[in-house]
Amino acid sequence: MKSKNIHTRISIIFFISILITFFYGCGKKLPEDIPIGVKDIVLLNQDSSRIIFPDSFKGKTLLLSFIYTNCPDICPMTTHNMQLIQQQVKKEGIDNVEFVEISFDPLRDTPSKLKEFGDIRDIDYNNFNFLTGNPVGIKSILNNMNILALPGDTTETKSGSKIYFFTHTDRITLIDKNGRIRNEYRGSKANIQAVVNDIKILGD
Amino acid sequence: MIFLLSILTILNYNSNSIEINNAWVRPAGKGMNSALYFELKNSSANSDELFKVSSNAAELVQLHKTVNKNGLMEMKEIKSLKINGNQTIKFAPGGYHVMLIKLKKDLKTGNKIGFKFYFKKAGIIKADAVVKSY
């Protein structure tokens, strides 16, 4: 009898905890609400298809990051996190979310390079685009979104190829259906479930 | 006597004191760059120094460290890395890594890549790294 009472109490506490978690999540407001400040930039995706940024993604929740494919350390971590978020979003049945990575190294990152970068990581291109384009257009996006990407040390290989790397911002940005920035995360260290929860707060 | 002690010290310091564990590499296409990560363990009481890593998989192999400088991520080449006695140093994403520049072939998940690690005292240690997604 005593054991039955304890079980009932545990069940009630568990049920109340779930309710608190649910309502807290629903009521949570995302801290930032800033217009993206970019309009009608023509870019190309990994298949060389024209994408108007950000207009092509209007009406959809957008998760955006900036990378360059010659980056051996930080950018692959960011891309991997974007991929994990995409997989979790799909698993939880959340629709209307697009994933975009824009290269801040458009001179080297041609559409075919972006495709190669995505293919070797088994990226699901269904709602994931890598974008490149005219350096002027890319620069305008970087400036408006406060992304820094500064070419740094140059290394020369035995064959004489010159290699350079960037010192750069490490960020994933969550943008709502109206093109407003709603949250920002450290790209290479993003908490996957926290980002997914924020996407859920924005809703379909 | 001093000569004999020196010989004994060298004999006592074998390459088994230095271990390269859990080595892995990021996937990347031919001509692109990748990074090697591992745990460097020194189980002897003596310090040593890693000054070079080589591999046939890339045109150039360098020791690097990623640092967060006021929110900007920057990579710096390091000429060598000292490891103290009984110390383990992790080469991990976002920190120390061995950069593989201009890959000579595609590195696909599951591939194994051979590396040579050059130490001042322990000499050359060979280890394989597996390509895995991260």
Coordinates of C-alpha atoms in Angstrom, one line a residue:
Chain A
M1 CA 0.0 0.0 0.0
K2 CA 2.8 2.3 1.0
S3 CA 4.7 1.3 -2.1
K4 CA 1.7 2.2 -4.3
N5 CA 1.5 5.7 -2.7
I6 CA 5.2 6.3 -3.5
H7 CA 4.7 5.3 -7.1
T8 CA 1.7 7.6 -7.4
R9 CA 3.7 10.5 -6.0
I10 CA 6.6 9.9 -8.3
S11 CA 4.2 9.7 -11.3
I12 CA 2.6 13.0 -10.3
I13 CA 6.0 14.8 -9.9
F14 CA 7.1 13.4 -13.3
F15 CA 4.0 14.6 -15.0
I16 CA 4.3 18.1 -13.4
S17 CA 7.9 18.3 -14.5
I18 CA 7.0 17.5 -18.1
L19 CA 4.2 20.2 -18.0
I20 CA 6.7 22.8 -16.6
T21 CA 9.3 21.9 -19.3
F22 CA 6.6 22.1 -22.0
F23 CA 5.2 25.5 -21.0
Y24 CA 8.6 27.0 -20.3
G25 CA 9.7 26.0 -23.9
C26 CA 6.5 27.4 -25.4
G27 CA 6.9 30.7 -23.5
K28 CA 10.6 31.2 -24.2
K29 CA 11.4 34.2 -26.3
L30 CA 14.5 34.3 -28.5
P31 CA 16.8 37.2 -27.5
E32 CA 17.5 38.8 -30.9
D33 CA 15.2 40.3 -33.4
I34 CA 17.3 42.1 -36.0
P35 CA 16.6 42.5 -39.7
I36 CA 19.2 40.5 -41.8
G37 CA 19.9 43.7 -43.8
V38 CA 20.7 42.0 -47.1
K39 CA 18.6 42.0 -50.2
D40 CA 18.6 40.4 -53.6
I41 CA 22.2 39.1 -53.7
V42 CA 22.6 36.6 -56.6
L43 CA 24.6 33.5 -55.6
L44 CA 25.2 30.1 -57.0
N45 CA 24.7 26.8 -55.1
Q46 CA 26.7 23.6 -55.4
D47 CA 24.8 22.7 -58.5
S48 CA 25.4 26.1 -60.1
S49 CA 21.7 26.9 -59.7
R50 CA 20.9 30.6 -59.1
I51 CA 19.8 31.5 -55.6
I52 CA 18.7 35.0 -54.7
F53 CA 19.8 35.5 -51.1
P54 CA 17.9 35.7 -48.8
D55 CA 14.7 36.0 -50.9
S56 CA 14.8 32.4 -52.1
F57 CA 14.4 31.3 -48.5
K58 CA 11.6 33.8 -47.5
G59 CA 8.8 32.1 -45.6
K60 CA 11.2 29.5 -44.2
T61 CA 13.3 29.2 -41.0
L62 CA 16.9 29.6 -42.1
L63 CA 20.0 28.3 -40.4
L64 CA 23.0 30.1 -41.8
S65 CA 26.8 29.8 -41.4
F66 CA 29.9 31.0 -43.3
I67 CA 32.8 28.7 -44.2
Y68 CA 35.6 28.1 -46.7
T69 CA 36.3 24.6 -48.0
N70 CA 40.1 24.9 -47.6
C71 CA 39.6 25.2 -43.8
P72 CA 40.9 22.0 -42.2
D73 CA 39.7 22.5 -38.6
I74 CA 36.9 24.9 -37.6
C75 CA 34.7 25.1 -40.8
P76 CA 34.3 21.3 -41.0
M77 CA 33.1 21.3 -37.4
T78 CA 30.5 23.9 -38.2
T79 CA 29.4 22.0 -41.3
H80 CA 29.2 18.8 -39.2
N81 CA 27.1 20.6 -36.6
M82 CA 24.8 22.0 -39.3
Q83 CA 24.4 18.4 -40.7
L84 CA 23.6 17.1 -37.2
I85 CA 21.0 19.8 -36.7
Q86 CA 19.5 19.0 -40.1
Q87 CA 19.3 15.3 -39.2
Q88 CA 17.7 16.1 -35.8
V89 CA 15.2 18.5 -37.3
K90 CA 14.2 15.7 -39.8
K91 CA 14.0 13.1 -37.1
E92 CA 11.7 15.4 -35.1
G93 CA 9.4 15.9 -38.1
I94 CA 10.0 19.7 -38.2
D95 CA 9.3 21.1 -41.7
N96 CA 10.1 24.4 -43.4
V97 CA 13.7 24.7 -42.3
E98 CA 16.6 25.5 -44.8
F99 CA 20.3 25.1 -44.1
V100 CA 22.7 27.4 -45.9
E101 CA 26.5 27.8 -45.8
I102 CA 28.0 30.7 -47.7
S103 CA 31.6 30.6 -48.6
F104 CA 33.7 33.7 -47.7
D105 CA 36.4 32.5 -50.2
P106 CA 34.4 32.8 -53.5
L107 CA 37.6 32.9 -55.6
R108 CA 38.6 29.4 -54.7
D109 CA 35.2 28.0 -53.7
T110 CA 33.5 27.4 -57.0
P111 CA 30.2 25.5 -57.1
S112 CA 32.1 22.3 -58.0
K113 CA 34.4 22.7 -55.0
L114 CA 31.4 23.2 -52.8
K115 CA 29.8 20.1 -54.2
E116 CA 32.9 18.1 -53.6
F117 CA 33.0 19.4 -50.0
G118 CA 29.4 18.4 -49.4
D119 CA 29.6 15.1 -51.2
I120 CA 32.5 13.7 -49.2
R121 CA 30.5 14.5 -46.1
D122 CA 27.3 12.8 -47.4
I123 CA 25.3 16.1 -47.1
D124 CA 21.6 15.7 -47.7
Y125 CA 21.0 18.5 -50.3
N126 CA 17.2 18.3 -49.9
N127 CA 17.2 21.5 -47.8
F128 CA 20.9 22.2 -47.5
N129 CA 22.7 24.6 -49.9
F130 CA 26.3 25.7 -50.1
L131 CA 26.5 29.1 -51.8
T132 CA 29.2 31.1 -53.6
G133 CA 29.2 34.0 -56.0
N134 CA 30.5 37.4 -57.0
P135 CA 33.0 38.6 -54.3
V136 CA 31.3 42.0 -54.1
G137 CA 27.9 40.3 -53.3
I138 CA 29.5 38.0 -50.8
K139 CA 31.3 41.0 -49.1
S140 CA 28.1 42.8 -48.8
I141 CA 26.5 39.9 -47.0
L142 CA 29.5 39.5 -44.7
N143 CA 29.5 43.2 -43.8
N144 CA 25.8 43.3 -43.2
M145 CA 25.9 40.2 -41.0
N146 CA 29.1 41.3 -39.2
I147 CA 31.1 38.3 -40.3
L148 CA 34.9 38.8 -40.5
A149 CA 37.1 36.7 -42.8
L150 CA 40.6 37.9 -43.1
P151 CA 43.1 36.1 -45.3
G152 CA 46.2 35.2 -43.3
D153 CA 49.4 33.3 -43.5
T154 CA 50.5 32.0 -46.9
T155 CA 52.2 28.7 -47.2
E156 CA 53.9 27.2 -50.3
T157 CA 53.8 23.5 -51.1
K158 CA 56.7 21.7 -52.8
S159 CA 54.9 22.0 -56.1
G160 CA 54.8 25.7 -55.7
S161 CA 51.1 26.0 -54.9
K162 CA 50.4 29.0 -52.6
I163 CA 48.0 28.1 -49.8
Y164 CA 46.3 30.7 -47.6
F165 CA 44.0 30.4 -44.7
F166 CA 41.5 32.7 -43.1
T167 CA 41.1 34.1 -39.6
H168 CA 37.3 34.2 -39.3
T169 CA 34.1 34.4 -37.3
D170 CA 32.8 31.1 -36.1
R171 CA 29.0 31.5 -36.1
I172 CA 25.7 29.9 -36.9
T173 CA 22.8 32.3 -37.2
L174 CA 19.1 31.5 -36.9
I175 CA 16.9 33.6 -39.1
D176 CA 13.1 33.5 -39.0
K177 CA 10.6 33.4 -41.8
N178 CA 10.5 37.2 -42.0
G179 CA 14.3 37.5 -42.5
R180 CA 15.1 38.6 -38.9
I181 CA 18.0 37.3 -36.9
R182 CA 16.6 35.5 -33.8
N183 CA 19.7 33.8 -32.3
E184 CA 23.4 33.2 -32.9
Y185 CA 25.6 30.3 -31.8
R186 CA 29.3 29.4 -31.9
G187 CA 29.4 27.3 -35.1
S188 CA 32.0 24.8 -34.2
K189 CA 30.7 24.3 -30.6
A190 CA 27.0 24.6 -31.1
N191 CA 24.7 22.7 -28.8
I192 CA 22.7 20.7 -31.3
Q193 CA 19.5 20.2 -29.2
A194 CA 19.5 23.8 -28.1
V195 CA 19.5 25.0 -31.7
V196 CA 16.7 22.5 -32.6
N197 CA 14.7 23.7 -29.6
D198 CA 15.0 27.3 -30.8
I199 CA 13.9 26.2 -34.3
K200 CA 10.9 24.6 -32.7
I201 CA 10.1 27.9 -30.8
L202 CA 9.9 29.7 -34.2
G203 CA 7.4 27.0 -35.4
D204 CA 6.5 25.9 -38.8
Chain B
M1 CA 81.5 6.1 -16.1
I2 CA 79.6 9.1 -17.5
F3 CA 79.6 7.5 -21.0
L4 CA 78.2 4.3 -19.5
L5 CA 75.4 6.2 -17.7
S6 CA 74.5 8.0 -20.9
I7 CA 74.2 4.7 -22.8
L8 CA 72.1 3.3 -20.0
T9 CA 69.8 6.4 -20.1
I10 CA 69.4 6.1 -23.9
L11 CA 68.7 2.3 -23.6
N12 CA 66.2 3.0 -20.9
Y13 CA 64.3 5.6 -23.1
N14 CA 62.6 3.5 -25.7
S15 CA 60.0 4.6 -28.2
N16 CA 57.4 2.6 -26.3
S17 CA 57.4 5.5 -23.8
I18 CA 55.6 7.6 -26.4
E19 CA 52.3 6.4 -27.8
I20 CA 50.0 7.8 -30.5
N21 CA 46.5 6.8 -29.7
N22 CA 43.1 7.2 -31.3
A23 CA 44.4 8.8 -34.4
W24 CA 41.8 10.0 -36.9
V25 CA 41.5 12.3 -39.9
R26 CA 38.8 14.4 -41.4
P27 CA 37.3 13.4 -44.8
A28 CA 38.3 15.7 -47.6
G29 CA 38.8 15.6 -51.4
K30 CA 42.0 15.4 -53.4
G31 CA 43.7 18.8 -53.6
M32 CA 41.9 20.1 -50.5
N33 CA 43.1 20.2 -46.8
S34 CA 42.4 18.0 -43.8
A35 CA 43.5 17.6 -40.2
L36 CA 44.9 14.7 -38.1
Y37 CA 43.9 14.4 -34.5
F38 CA 45.2 12.0 -31.8
E39 CA 46.3 11.6 -28.2
L40 CA 50.0 11.9 -27.6
K41 CA 51.0 10.0 -24.4
N42 CA 54.4 10.0 -22.8
S43 CA 54.6 7.3 -20.1
S44 CA 58.2 7.9 -19.3
A45 CA 59.5 10.3 -16.7
N46 CA 61.5 12.2 -19.3
S47 CA 60.2 15.0 -21.6
D48 CA 60.4 14.8 -25.3
E49 CA 59.5 17.0 -28.3
L50 CA 57.4 16.4 -31.4
F51 CA 59.0 18.4 -34.2
K52 CA 57.6 16.9 -37.4
V53 CA 54.9 14.7 -38.8
S54 CA 55.0 13.3 -42.3
S55 CA 52.6 11.4 -44.6
N56 CA 52.3 10.4 -48.2
A57 CA 48.7 11.5 -48.2
A58 CA 49.5 15.2 -48.5
E59 CA 51.9 17.5 -50.3
L60 CA 52.6 19.4 -47.0
V61 CA 52.1 18.4 -43.4
Q62 CA 52.4 21.0 -40.6
L63 CA 51.8 21.1 -36.9
H64 CA 49.2 23.7 -36.1
K65 CA 47.1 25.2 -33.3
T66 CA 43.7 26.9 -33.7
V67 CA 43.2 29.8 -31.3
N68 CA 40.2 31.9 -30.5
K69 CA 41.3 35.5 -30.7
N70 CA 38.5 37.8 -29.5
G71 CA 35.9 35.6 -31.2
L72 CA 37.9 35.1 -34.4
M73 CA 39.3 31.6 -35.1
E74 CA 42.9 31.7 -36.2
M75 CA 45.4 28.9 -37.1
K76 CA 49.1 29.2 -36.3
E77 CA 51.9 26.9 -37.3
I78 CA 53.9 25.6 -34.4
K79 CA 57.5 24.4 -35.0
S80 CA 57.5 21.8 -32.3
L81 CA 55.6 20.7 -29.2
K82 CA 57.2 19.7 -25.9
I83 CA 55.6 16.9 -24.0
N84 CA 56.6 16.5 -20.3
G85 CA 57.2 13.2 -18.6
N86 CA 54.0 11.3 -17.8
Q87 CA 51.9 13.8 -19.8
T88 CA 49.2 13.3 -22.4
I89 CA 48.4 16.0 -24.9
K90 CA 45.3 15.9 -27.0
F91 CA 45.3 17.0 -30.6
A92 CA 41.6 17.7 -30.9
P93 CA 39.3 19.8 -33.2
G94 CA 39.6 23.5 -32.3
G95 CA 43.1 23.1 -30.8
Y96 CA 46.3 21.3 -31.7
H97 CA 46.1 19.5 -35.0
V98 CA 48.3 18.3 -37.8
M99 CA 47.3 20.0 -41.0
L100 CA 47.4 18.0 -44.2
I101 CA 47.7 20.5 -47.0
K102 CA 46.9 19.6 -50.7
L103 CA 45.8 16.0 -50.3
K104 CA 47.1 13.7 -53.0
K105 CA 43.9 11.6 -52.9
D106 CA 40.4 11.6 -51.6
L107 CA 40.2 10.8 -47.9
K108 CA 36.9 8.9 -47.5
T109 CA 35.3 7.7 -44.3
G110 CA 36.8 4.4 -43.3
N111 CA 40.1 4.9 -45.2
K112 CA 43.4 4.3 -43.2
I113 CA 46.3 6.8 -43.6
G114 CA 49.8 6.1 -42.5
F115 CA 51.8 8.8 -40.6
K116 CA 55.3 9.1 -39.2
F117 CA 55.8 11.2 -36.0
Y118 CA 59.3 12.6 -35.4
F119 CA 60.5 13.0 -31.8
K120 CA 63.8 14.4 -30.6
K121 CA 64.4 11.5 -28.2
A122 CA 62.1 8.7 -29.1
G123 CA 62.9 9.0 -32.8
I124 CA 60.3 8.1 -35.5
I125 CA 57.0 6.5 -34.4
K126 CA 54.7 5.2 -37.1
A127 CA 50.9 5.2 -36.6
D128 CA 47.8 4.8 -38.8
A129 CA 44.8 7.1 -38.6
V130 CA 41.3 6.3 -39.7
V131 CA 39.2 8.7 -41.7
K132 CA 36.0 9.5 -39.8
S133 CA 33.2 12.1 -40.2
Y134 CA 33.3 15.0 -37.8

